């Protein structure tokens, strides 16, 4: 259940805790502030922003305090979804999908949660099939999301996040367009800090896009994405993502005959050892299995 404290009460509690008097909100009068705190008057948007500035509180933090220093159910679902960076956690995916279903019973028109539920269904299907394949219903749902967002000149935060998670269910030509468009749209949110680090979101997207292209045999377009991912992950000390990018680069270097199969095997083994030393055995298994699967499907000239 959400906390039912109102806006006026929240303003009053923060103000009193900071030892700020009602008369200290110029140009608002003491009486105006008192009426807002007692809920006898709803603050105009510009006055509300003025009050927040005096309290040194952002709107996002104000809502968090208003809800009893907790995220709302909706915000908690979104945060858990955005933090859900790895599709390796199938049980976590199922639990989150179940919680979204419960929320949507009372909030059936929440487009963001509905879209994220589609993505969770896609995750589940891909995990079960161990391939970038979805069923017809999921294909239709993801196409509807793409068609809606593609019509926009500017993509917003949730639009970008959605596209970073569904591009790989489309045919290569469309997926490549989505990858390019998403990277351009991401530039607007480079310094945006909401539920997560936008820099890591970009790093993960570069890596996932490159891995998708490798899976589709498009090594030429995959390499620049991986080189960028490697640079950013090293620059921002994103160790886990950097190790993943190095594993993918080993694959491309092998394909381009820059290293032998023996050298590629050694590089993957080295990275697996590093993952294990970090307590990330599941990630070690992930890159090991990816590499073994790739070798079975890819047959270059012997070297």
PDB file of C-alpha atoms in Angstrom:
ATOM      1  CA  UNK A   1       0.000   0.000   0.000  1.00  0.00           C
ATOM      2  CA  UNK A   2       1.281   3.465  -0.900  1.00  0.00           C
ATOM      3  CA  UNK A   3       1.817   6.029   1.862  1.00  0.00           C
ATOM      4  CA  UNK A   4      -1.128   8.452   2.005  1.00  0.00           C
ATOM      5  CA  UNK A   5       0.749  11.503   3.374  1.00  0.00           C
ATOM      6  CA  UNK A   6      -0.197  14.531   1.265  1.00  0.00           C
ATOM      7  CA  UNK A   7       1.904  17.181  -0.455  1.00  0.00           C
ATOM      8  CA  UNK A   8       1.290  19.849   2.175  1.00  0.00           C
ATOM      9  CA  UNK A   9       2.189  17.563   5.055  1.00  0.00           C
ATOM     10  CA  UNK A  10       5.383  16.520   3.303  1.00  0.00           C
ATOM     11  CA  UNK A  11       6.412  20.150   2.725  1.00  0.00           C
ATOM     12  CA  UNK A  12       5.708  20.937   6.377  1.00  0.00           C
ATOM     13  CA  UNK A  13       7.700  17.974   7.690  1.00  0.00           C
ATOM     14  CA  UNK A  14      10.736  18.773   5.536  1.00  0.00           C
ATOM     15  CA  UNK A  15      10.549  22.492   6.355  1.00  0.00           C
ATOM     16  CA  UNK A  16      10.330  21.922  10.115  1.00  0.00           C
ATOM     17  CA  UNK A  17      13.093  19.322  10.057  1.00  0.00           C
ATOM     18  CA  UNK A  18      15.356  21.829   8.262  1.00  0.00           C
ATOM     19  CA  UNK A  19      14.374  24.563  10.741  1.00  0.00           C
ATOM     20  CA  UNK A  20      13.039  26.808   7.972  1.00  0.00           C
ATOM     21  CA  UNK A  21      10.270  29.273   8.864  1.00  0.00           C
ATOM     22  CA  UNK A  22       7.147  29.758   6.746  1.00  0.00           C
ATOM     23  CA  UNK A  23       8.124  33.368   6.037  1.00  0.00           C
ATOM     24  CA  UNK A  24      11.402  32.271   4.432  1.00  0.00           C
ATOM     25  CA  UNK A  25       9.918  31.423   1.012  1.00  0.00           C
ATOM     26  CA  UNK A  26       9.904  34.799  -0.794  1.00  0.00           C
ATOM     27  CA  UNK A  27       8.029  35.886  -2.815  1.00  0.00           C
ATOM     28  CA  UNK A  28       5.439  33.567  -1.202  1.00  0.00           C
ATOM     29  CA  UNK A  29       3.814  35.001   1.897  1.00  0.00           C
ATOM     30  CA  UNK A  30       3.720  33.183   5.216  1.00  0.00           C
ATOM     31  CA  UNK A  31      -0.036  32.775   4.804  1.00  0.00           C
ATOM     32  CA  UNK A  32       0.332  31.199   1.364  1.00  0.00           C
ATOM     33  CA  UNK A  33       2.821  28.648   2.662  1.00  0.00           C
ATOM     34  CA  UNK A  34       0.572  27.896   5.644  1.00  0.00           C
ATOM     35  CA  UNK A  35      -2.410  27.317   3.327  1.00  0.00           C
ATOM     36  CA  UNK A  36      -0.351  24.992   1.120  1.00  0.00           C
ATOM     37  CA  UNK A  37       0.822  22.986   4.128  1.00  0.00           C
ATOM     38  CA  UNK A  38      -2.733  22.651   5.447  1.00  0.00           C
ATOM     39  CA  UNK A  39      -3.964  21.568   2.002  1.00  0.00           C
ATOM     40  CA  UNK A  40      -6.303  24.556   1.807  1.00  0.00           C
ATOM     41  CA  UNK A  41      -4.480  25.619  -1.320  1.00  0.00           C
ATOM     42  CA  UNK A  42      -2.800  23.673  -4.114  1.00  0.00           C
ATOM     43  CA  UNK A  43       0.540  25.227  -5.066  1.00  0.00           C
ATOM     44  CA  UNK A  44       0.914  26.424  -8.650  1.00  0.00           C
ATOM     45  CA  UNK A  45       3.694  24.554 -10.497  1.00  0.00           C
ATOM     46  CA  UNK A  46       6.076  27.525 -10.344  1.00  0.00           C
ATOM     47  CA  UNK A  47       5.428  27.990  -6.614  1.00  0.00           C
ATOM     48  CA  UNK A  48       5.947  24.293  -5.959  1.00  0.00           C
ATOM     49  CA  UNK A  49       9.297  24.458  -7.763  1.00  0.00           C
ATOM     50  CA  UNK A  50      10.223  27.502  -5.678  1.00  0.00           C
ATOM     51  CA  UNK A  51       9.395  25.642  -2.462  1.00  0.00           C
ATOM     52  CA  UNK A  52      11.416  22.599  -3.518  1.00  0.00           C
ATOM     53  CA  UNK A  53      14.397  24.820  -4.359  1.00  0.00           C
ATOM     54  CA  UNK A  54      14.244  26.461  -0.917  1.00  0.00           C
ATOM     55  CA  UNK A  55      13.990  23.043   0.721  1.00  0.00           C
ATOM     56  CA  UNK A  56      16.905  21.874  -1.460  1.00  0.00           C
ATOM     57  CA  UNK A  57      14.880  18.832  -2.538  1.00  0.00           C
ATOM     58  CA  UNK A  58      14.369  17.477  -6.065  1.00  0.00           C
ATOM     59  CA  UNK A  59      10.916  16.464  -7.244  1.00  0.00           C
ATOM     60  CA  UNK A  60      12.015  12.835  -7.420  1.00  0.00           C
ATOM     61  CA  UNK A  61      13.292  12.916  -3.823  1.00  0.00           C
ATOM     62  CA  UNK A  62      10.154  14.751  -2.672  1.00  0.00           C
ATOM     63  CA  UNK A  63       7.944  11.980  -4.045  1.00  0.00           C
ATOM     64  CA  UNK A  64      10.192   9.393  -2.382  1.00  0.00           C
ATOM     65  CA  UNK A  65       9.869  11.167   0.994  1.00  0.00           C
ATOM     66  CA  UNK A  66       6.124  11.649   0.484  1.00  0.00           C
ATOM     67  CA  UNK A  67       5.761   7.901   0.064  1.00  0.00           C
ATOM     68  CA  UNK A  68       7.407   7.223   3.411  1.00  0.00           C
ATOM     69  CA  UNK A  69      10.972   7.052   2.052  1.00  0.00           C
ATOM     70  CA  UNK A  70       9.953   4.256  -0.304  1.00  0.00           C
ATOM     71  CA  UNK A  71       9.435   3.875  -4.016  1.00  0.00           C
ATOM     72  CA  UNK A  72       5.851   3.526  -5.139  1.00  0.00           C
ATOM     73  CA  UNK A  73       4.849   0.091  -6.401  1.00  0.00           C
ATOM     74  CA  UNK A  74       5.170   1.335  -9.978  1.00  0.00           C
ATOM     75  CA  UNK A  75       8.574   2.898  -9.398  1.00  0.00           C
ATOM     76  CA  UNK A  76       9.804  -0.242  -7.632  1.00  0.00           C
ATOM     77  CA  UNK A  77       8.751  -2.393 -10.600  1.00  0.00           C
ATOM     78  CA  UNK A  78      10.469  -0.067 -13.065  1.00  0.00           C
ATOM     79  CA  UNK A  79      13.644   0.088 -10.993  1.00  0.00           C
ATOM     80  CA  UNK A  80      13.776  -3.695 -10.653  1.00  0.00           C
ATOM     81  CA  UNK A  81      13.244  -4.048 -14.393  1.00  0.00           C
ATOM     82  CA  UNK A  82      15.961  -1.534 -15.306  1.00  0.00           C
ATOM     83  CA  UNK A  83      18.372  -3.148 -12.837  1.00  0.00           C
ATOM     84  CA  UNK A  84      17.603  -6.481 -14.542  1.00  0.00           C
ATOM     85  CA  UNK A  85      20.612  -6.234 -16.857  1.00  0.00           C
ATOM     86  CA  UNK A  86      21.312  -9.911 -17.392  1.00  0.00           C
ATOM     87  CA  UNK A  87      18.794 -12.360 -18.819  1.00  0.00           C
ATOM     88  CA  UNK A  88      20.717 -15.120 -17.055  1.00  0.00           C
ATOM     89  CA  UNK A  89      18.444 -14.879 -14.030  1.00  0.00           C
ATOM     90  CA  UNK A  90      15.370 -16.768 -15.247  1.00  0.00           C
ATOM     91  CA  UNK A  91      13.785 -17.088 -11.783  1.00  0.00           C
ATOM     92  CA  UNK A  92      14.129 -13.358 -11.221  1.00  0.00           C
ATOM     93  CA  UNK A  93      12.477 -12.725 -14.590  1.00  0.00           C
ATOM     94  CA  UNK A  94       9.510 -14.933 -13.701  1.00  0.00           C
ATOM     95  CA  UNK A  95       9.020 -13.288 -10.293  1.00  0.00           C
ATOM     96  CA  UNK A  96       9.157  -9.793 -11.760  1.00  0.00           C
ATOM     97  CA  UNK A  97       6.658 -10.723 -14.479  1.00  0.00           C
ATOM     98  CA  UNK A  98       4.306 -12.077 -11.823  1.00  0.00           C
ATOM     99  CA  UNK A  99       4.546  -8.844  -9.811  1.00  0.00           C
ATOM    100  CA  UNK A 100       3.818  -6.808 -12.935  1.00  0.00           C
ATOM    101  CA  UNK A 101       0.719  -8.909 -13.619  1.00  0.00           C
ATOM    102  CA  UNK A 102      -0.564  -8.143 -10.118  1.00  0.00           C
ATOM    103  CA  UNK A 103       0.055  -4.416 -10.628  1.00  0.00           C
ATOM    104  CA  UNK A 104      -1.630  -4.368 -14.056  1.00  0.00           C
ATOM    105  CA  UNK A 105      -4.856  -5.807 -12.630  1.00  0.00           C
ATOM    106  CA  UNK A 106      -5.529  -2.419 -11.015  1.00  0.00           C
ATOM    107  CA  UNK A 107      -3.549  -0.330 -13.520  1.00  0.00           C
ATOM    108  CA  UNK A 108      -4.367  -1.841 -16.936  1.00  0.00           C
ATOM    109  CA  UNK A 109      -3.507   1.325 -18.902  1.00  0.00           C
ATOM    110  CA  UNK A 110       0.036   1.794 -17.634  1.00  0.00           C
ATOM    111  CA  UNK A 111       1.869   1.673 -20.970  1.00  0.00           C
ATOM    112  CA  UNK A 112       5.387   1.515 -19.537  1.00  0.00           C
ATOM    113  CA  UNK A 113       4.642  -1.492 -17.336  1.00  0.00           C
ATOM    114  CA  UNK A 114       2.742  -3.202 -20.177  1.00  0.00           C
ATOM    115  CA  UNK A 115       5.710  -2.704 -22.505  1.00  0.00           C
ATOM    116  CA  UNK A 116       8.169  -3.982 -19.921  1.00  0.00           C
ATOM    117  CA  UNK A 117       5.979  -7.033 -19.380  1.00  0.00           C
ATOM    118  CA  UNK A 118       6.285  -7.768 -23.116  1.00  0.00           C
ATOM    119  CA  UNK A 119      10.071  -7.596 -22.769  1.00  0.00           C
ATOM    120  CA  UNK A 120      10.022 -10.002 -19.826  1.00  0.00           C
ATOM    121  CA  UNK A 121       8.004 -12.468 -21.910  1.00  0.00           C
ATOM    122  CA  UNK A 122      10.625 -12.134 -24.646  1.00  0.00           C
ATOM    123  CA  UNK A 123      13.415 -12.779 -22.116  1.00  0.00           C
ATOM    124  CA  UNK A 124      11.644 -15.907 -20.915  1.00  0.00           C
ATOM    125  CA  UNK A 125      11.123 -17.263 -24.434  1.00  0.00           C
ATOM    126  CA  UNK A 126      14.718 -16.595 -25.488  1.00  0.00           C
ATOM    127  CA  UNK A 127      16.098 -18.180 -22.326  1.00  0.00           C
ATOM    128  CA  UNK A 128      14.024 -21.306 -22.870  1.00  0.00           C
ATOM    129  CA  UNK A 129      14.919 -21.590 -26.566  1.00  0.00           C
ATOM    130  CA  UNK A 130      18.519 -20.400 -26.140  1.00  0.00           C
ATOM    131  CA  UNK A 131      18.037 -18.492 -29.389  1.00  0.00           C
ATOM    132  CA  UNK A 132      16.892 -15.063 -30.570  1.00  0.00           C
ATOM    133  CA  UNK A 133      13.431 -16.370 -31.454  1.00  0.00           C
ATOM    134  CA  UNK A 134      10.034 -15.343 -30.087  1.00  0.00           C
ATOM    135  CA  UNK A 135       6.484 -16.532 -30.645  1.00  0.00           C
ATOM    136  CA  UNK A 136       3.985 -14.791 -32.921  1.00  0.00           C
ATOM    137  CA  UNK A 137       2.229 -12.875 -30.124  1.00  0.00           C
ATOM    138  CA  UNK A 138       5.537 -11.527 -28.823  1.00  0.00           C
ATOM    139  CA  UNK A 139       6.633 -10.612 -32.346  1.00  0.00           C
ATOM    140  CA  UNK A 140       3.454  -8.604 -32.875  1.00  0.00           C
ATOM    141  CA  UNK A 141       3.794  -6.906 -29.479  1.00  0.00           C
ATOM    142  CA  UNK A 142       7.425  -5.901 -30.063  1.00  0.00           C
ATOM    143  CA  UNK A 143       6.613  -4.621 -33.557  1.00  0.00           C
ATOM    144  CA  UNK A 144       3.858  -2.443 -32.074  1.00  0.00           C
ATOM    145  CA  UNK A 145       6.348  -0.965 -29.606  1.00  0.00           C
ATOM    146  CA  UNK A 146       8.876  -0.303 -32.375  1.00  0.00           C
ATOM    147  CA  UNK A 147       6.325   1.229 -34.746  1.00  0.00           C
ATOM    148  CA  UNK A 148       5.103   3.578 -32.011  1.00  0.00           C
ATOM    149  CA  UNK A 149       8.561   4.751 -30.955  1.00  0.00           C
ATOM    150  CA  UNK A 150       9.966   4.965 -34.498  1.00  0.00           C
ATOM    151  CA  UNK A 151       7.349   7.621 -35.335  1.00  0.00           C
ATOM    152  CA  UNK A 152       8.794   9.947 -32.691  1.00  0.00           C
ATOM    153  CA  UNK A 153      11.460  12.481 -33.621  1.00  0.00           C
ATOM    154  CA  UNK A 154      12.776  12.363 -30.055  1.00  0.00           C
ATOM    155  CA  UNK A 155      12.882   9.241 -27.933  1.00  0.00           C
ATOM    156  CA  UNK A 156      12.543   9.582 -24.185  1.00  0.00           C
ATOM    157  CA  UNK A 157      14.121   7.598 -21.373  1.00  0.00           C
ATOM    158  CA  UNK A 158      11.725   4.640 -21.351  1.00  0.00           C
ATOM    159  CA  UNK A 159      11.594   4.592 -25.166  1.00  0.00           C
ATOM    160  CA  UNK A 160      15.364   4.218 -25.338  1.00  0.00           C
ATOM    161  CA  UNK A 161      15.456   1.612 -22.586  1.00  0.00           C
ATOM    162  CA  UNK A 162      12.785  -0.438 -24.353  1.00  0.00           C
ATOM    163  CA  UNK A 163      14.599  -0.417 -27.672  1.00  0.00           C
ATOM    164  CA  UNK A 164      17.864  -1.535 -26.059  1.00  0.00           C
ATOM    165  CA  UNK A 165      15.993  -4.649 -24.928  1.00  0.00           C
ATOM    166  CA  UNK A 166      13.979  -5.721 -27.975  1.00  0.00           C
ATOM    167  CA  UNK A 167      16.107  -4.867 -31.035  1.00  0.00           C
ATOM    168  CA  UNK A 168      17.390  -8.439 -31.335  1.00  0.00           C
ATOM    169  CA  UNK A 169      13.983  -9.979 -32.090  1.00  0.00           C
ATOM    170  CA  UNK A 170      13.836  -8.189 -35.460  1.00  0.00           C
ATOM    171  CA  UNK A 171      15.354  -9.093 -38.799  1.00  0.00           C
ATOM    172  CA  UNK A 172      18.953  -7.976 -39.198  1.00  0.00           C
ATOM    173  CA  UNK A 173      18.193  -4.981 -41.429  1.00  0.00           C
ATOM    174  CA  UNK A 174      15.631  -3.532 -38.992  1.00  0.00           C
ATOM    175  CA  UNK A 175      17.709  -4.452 -35.946  1.00  0.00           C
ATOM    176  CA  UNK A 176      20.714  -2.597 -37.373  1.00  0.00           C
ATOM    177  CA  UNK A 177      18.566   0.498 -37.946  1.00  0.00           C
ATOM    178  CA  UNK A 178      17.297   0.285 -34.359  1.00  0.00           C
ATOM    179  CA  UNK A 179      20.856  -0.036 -33.047  1.00  0.00           C
ATOM    180  CA  UNK A 180      22.001   3.052 -34.951  1.00  0.00           C
ATOM    181  CA  UNK A 181      18.932   5.116 -34.004  1.00  0.00           C
ATOM    182  CA  UNK A 182      19.166   4.104 -30.356  1.00  0.00           C
ATOM    183  CA  UNK A 183      22.815   5.125 -30.089  1.00  0.00           C
ATOM    184  CA  UNK A 184      21.989   8.554 -31.551  1.00  0.00           C
ATOM    185  CA  UNK A 185      19.038   9.047 -29.202  1.00  0.00           C
ATOM    186  CA  UNK A 186      21.153   7.973 -26.198  1.00  0.00           C
ATOM    187  CA  UNK A 187      23.371  11.034 -26.558  1.00  0.00           C
ATOM    188  CA  UNK A 188      20.636  13.250 -25.075  1.00  0.00           C
ATOM    189  CA  UNK A 189      20.614  11.198 -21.890  1.00  0.00           C
ATOM    190  CA  UNK A 190      24.364  10.853 -21.422  1.00  0.00           C
ATOM    191  CA  UNK A 191      24.307  12.664 -18.061  1.00  0.00           C
ATOM    192  CA  UNK A 192      20.835  11.613 -16.978  1.00  0.00           C
ATOM    193  CA  UNK A 193      20.759   9.830 -13.629  1.00  0.00           C
ATOM    194  CA  UNK A 194      17.415   8.297 -12.734  1.00  0.00           C
ATOM    195  CA  UNK A 195      17.123   4.615 -11.875  1.00  0.00           C
ATOM    196  CA  UNK A 196      20.548   3.716 -13.156  1.00  0.00           C
ATOM    197  CA  UNK A 197      23.795   4.890 -14.678  1.00  0.00           C
ATOM    198  CA  UNK A 198      23.137   5.955 -18.279  1.00  0.00           C
ATOM    199  CA  UNK A 199      26.801   5.377 -19.124  1.00  0.00           C
ATOM    200  CA  UNK A 200      26.583   1.716 -18.138  1.00  0.00           C
ATOM    201  CA  UNK A 201      23.338   1.427 -20.072  1.00  0.00           C
ATOM    202  CA  UNK A 202      25.178   2.579 -23.195  1.00  0.00           C
ATOM    203  CA  UNK A 203      28.095   0.238 -22.518  1.00  0.00           C
ATOM    204  CA  UNK A 204      25.759  -2.730 -22.110  1.00  0.00           C
ATOM    205  CA  UNK A 205      23.845  -1.796 -25.254  1.00  0.00           C
ATOM    206  CA  UNK A 206      27.017  -1.533 -27.333  1.00  0.00           C
ATOM    207  CA  UNK A 207      28.096  -4.935 -26.074  1.00  0.00           C
ATOM    208  CA  UNK A 208      24.713  -6.609 -26.561  1.00  0.00           C
ATOM    209  CA  UNK A 209      24.343  -5.104 -30.034  1.00  0.00           C
ATOM    210  CA  UNK A 210      27.765  -6.385 -31.043  1.00  0.00           C
ATOM    211  CA  UNK A 211      27.056  -9.867 -29.691  1.00  0.00           C
ATOM    212  CA  UNK A 212      23.790  -9.897 -31.646  1.00  0.00           C
ATOM    213  CA  UNK A 213      25.609  -8.926 -34.848  1.00  0.00           C
ATOM    214  CA  UNK A 214      28.228 -11.616 -34.249  1.00  0.00           C
ATOM    215  CA  UNK A 215      25.426 -14.136 -33.850  1.00  0.00           C
ATOM    216  CA  UNK A 216      24.054 -12.968 -37.203  1.00  0.00           C
ATOM    217  CA  UNK A 217      27.470 -13.134 -38.869  1.00  0.00           C
ATOM    218  CA  UNK A 218      27.792  -9.358 -39.287  1.00  0.00           C
ATOM    219  CA  UNK A 219      31.340  -9.092 -37.943  1.00  0.00           C
ATOM    220  CA  UNK A 220      32.121  -5.891 -39.855  1.00  0.00           C
ATOM    221  CA  UNK A 221      29.523  -3.814 -37.996  1.00  0.00           C
ATOM    222  CA  UNK A 222      30.090  -5.620 -34.699  1.00  0.00           C
ATOM    223  CA  UNK A 223      33.756  -4.661 -34.334  1.00  0.00           C
ATOM    224  CA  UNK A 224      33.317  -0.837 -34.047  1.00  0.00           C
ATOM    225  CA  UNK A 225      30.625  -1.342 -31.419  1.00  0.00           C
ATOM    226  CA  UNK A 226      32.880  -3.661 -29.430  1.00  0.00           C
ATOM    227  CA  UNK A 227      35.846  -1.317 -29.698  1.00  0.00           C
ATOM    228  CA  UNK A 228      33.676   1.494 -28.334  1.00  0.00           C
ATOM    229  CA  UNK A 229      32.329  -0.746 -25.581  1.00  0.00           C
ATOM    230  CA  UNK A 230      35.853  -1.788 -24.609  1.00  0.00           C
ATOM    231  CA  UNK A 231      36.973   1.851 -24.454  1.00  0.00           C
ATOM    232  CA  UNK A 232      34.009   3.029 -22.358  1.00  0.00           C
ATOM    233  CA  UNK A 233      34.002   0.080 -19.970  1.00  0.00           C
ATOM    234  CA  UNK A 234      37.711   0.512 -19.275  1.00  0.00           C
ATOM    235  CA  UNK A 235      37.379   4.280 -18.938  1.00  0.00           C
ATOM    236  CA  UNK A 236      34.530   4.018 -16.429  1.00  0.00           C
ATOM    237  CA  UNK A 237      35.864   0.921 -14.635  1.00  0.00           C
ATOM    238  CA  UNK A 238      32.911  -1.289 -15.581  1.00  0.00           C
ATOM    239  CA  UNK A 239      34.886  -4.478 -15.023  1.00  0.00           C
ATOM    240  CA  UNK A 240      32.156  -7.046 -15.733  1.00  0.00           C
ATOM    241  CA  UNK A 241      31.131  -5.424 -19.007  1.00  0.00           C
ATOM    242  CA  UNK A 242      34.770  -4.948 -20.002  1.00  0.00           C
ATOM    243  CA  UNK A 243      35.433  -8.669 -19.603  1.00  0.00           C
ATOM    244  CA  UNK A 244      32.363  -9.457 -21.716  1.00  0.00           C
ATOM    245  CA  UNK A 245      33.566  -7.069 -24.424  1.00  0.00           C
ATOM    246  CA  UNK A 246      37.007  -8.718 -24.439  1.00  0.00           C
ATOM    247  CA  UNK A 247      35.385 -12.133 -24.876  1.00  0.00           C
ATOM    248  CA  UNK A 248      33.378 -10.902 -27.854  1.00  0.00           C
ATOM    249  CA  UNK A 249      36.460  -9.243 -29.354  1.00  0.00           C
ATOM    250  CA  UNK A 250      38.328 -12.539 -29.084  1.00  0.00           C
ATOM    251  CA  UNK A 251      35.608 -14.099 -31.216  1.00  0.00           C
ATOM    252  CA  UNK A 252      35.913 -11.429 -33.908  1.00  0.00           C
ATOM    253  CA  UNK A 253      39.709 -11.526 -33.847  1.00  0.00           C
ATOM    254  CA  UNK A 254      39.502 -15.272 -34.425  1.00  0.00           C
ATOM    255  CA  UNK A 255      37.051 -14.839 -37.311  1.00  0.00           C
ATOM    256  CA  UNK A 256      39.299 -12.213 -38.914  1.00  0.00           C
ATOM    257  CA  UNK A 257      42.346 -14.510 -38.532  1.00  0.00           C
ATOM    258  CA  UNK A 258      44.067 -12.055 -36.221  1.00  0.00           C
ATOM    259  CA  UNK A 259      44.467 -14.805 -33.645  1.00  0.00           C
ATOM    260  CA  UNK A 260      44.413 -18.595 -33.910  1.00  0.00           C
ATOM    261  CA  UNK A 261      41.803 -20.871 -32.386  1.00  0.00           C
ATOM    262  CA  UNK A 262      44.397 -21.829 -29.773  1.00  0.00           C
ATOM    263  CA  UNK A 263      44.918 -18.178 -28.831  1.00  0.00           C
ATOM    264  CA  UNK A 264      41.175 -17.535 -28.754  1.00  0.00           C
ATOM    265  CA  UNK A 265      40.658 -20.547 -26.487  1.00  0.00           C
ATOM    266  CA  UNK A 266      43.337 -19.216 -24.141  1.00  0.00           C
ATOM    267  CA  UNK A 267      41.769 -15.751 -24.067  1.00  0.00           C
ATOM    268  CA  UNK A 268      38.321 -17.127 -23.222  1.00  0.00           C
ATOM    269  CA  UNK A 269      39.868 -19.333 -20.526  1.00  0.00           C
ATOM    270  CA  UNK A 270      41.697 -16.316 -19.093  1.00  0.00           C
ATOM    271  CA  UNK A 271      38.492 -14.286 -18.946  1.00  0.00           C
ATOM    272  CA  UNK A 272      36.605 -17.183 -17.354  1.00  0.00           C
ATOM    273  CA  UNK A 273      39.284 -17.353 -14.661  1.00  0.00           C
ATOM    274  CA  UNK A 274      38.891 -13.626 -14.000  1.00  0.00           C
ATOM    275  CA  UNK A 275      35.119 -13.984 -13.691  1.00  0.00           C
ATOM    276  CA  UNK A 276      35.538 -16.851 -11.231  1.00  0.00           C
ATOM    277  CA  UNK A 277      38.036 -14.837  -9.179  1.00  0.00           C
ATOM    278  CA  UNK A 278      35.396 -12.089  -8.952  1.00  0.00           C
ATOM    279  CA  UNK A 279      32.840 -14.591  -7.699  1.00  0.00           C
ATOM    280  CA  UNK A 280      30.925 -14.493 -10.997  1.00  0.00           C
ATOM    281  CA  UNK A 281      30.949 -18.158 -11.976  1.00  0.00           C
ATOM    282  CA  UNK A 282      27.654 -17.764 -13.828  1.00  0.00           C
ATOM    283  CA  UNK A 283      29.203 -15.157 -16.128  1.00  0.00           C
ATOM    284  CA  UNK A 284      32.208 -17.427 -16.687  1.00  0.00           C
ATOM    285  CA  UNK A 285      29.853 -20.213 -17.742  1.00  0.00           C
ATOM    286  CA  UNK A 286      28.019 -17.770 -20.002  1.00  0.00           C
ATOM    287  CA  UNK A 287      31.044 -16.706 -22.065  1.00  0.00           C
ATOM    288  CA  UNK A 288      32.422 -20.263 -22.093  1.00  0.00           C
ATOM    289  CA  UNK A 289      29.142 -21.654 -23.456  1.00  0.00           C
ATOM    290  CA  UNK A 290      28.844 -18.825 -25.991  1.00  0.00           C
ATOM    291  CA  UNK A 291      32.338 -19.550 -27.277  1.00  0.00           C
ATOM    292  CA  UNK A 292      31.808 -23.305 -27.495  1.00  0.00           C
ATOM    293  CA  UNK A 293      28.500 -22.807 -29.333  1.00  0.00           C
ATOM    294  CA  UNK A 294      30.133 -20.373 -31.727  1.00  0.00           C
ATOM    295  CA  UNK A 295      32.945 -22.806 -32.569  1.00  0.00           C
ATOM    296  CA  UNK A 296      30.429 -25.526 -33.386  1.00  0.00           C
ATOM    297  CA  UNK A 297      28.488 -23.288 -35.779  1.00  0.00           C
ATOM    298  CA  UNK A 298      31.364 -21.382 -37.376  1.00  0.00           C
ATOM    299  CA  UNK A 299      33.691 -23.238 -39.745  1.00  0.00           C
ATOM    300  CA  UNK A 300      36.497 -21.055 -41.122  1.00  0.00           C
ATOM    301  CA  UNK A 301      39.486 -22.291 -43.037  1.00  0.00           C
ATOM    302  CA  UNK A 302      41.864 -24.099 -40.669  1.00  0.00           C
ATOM    303  CA  UNK A 303      44.620 -21.971 -39.161  1.00  0.00           C
TER     304      UNK A 303
END
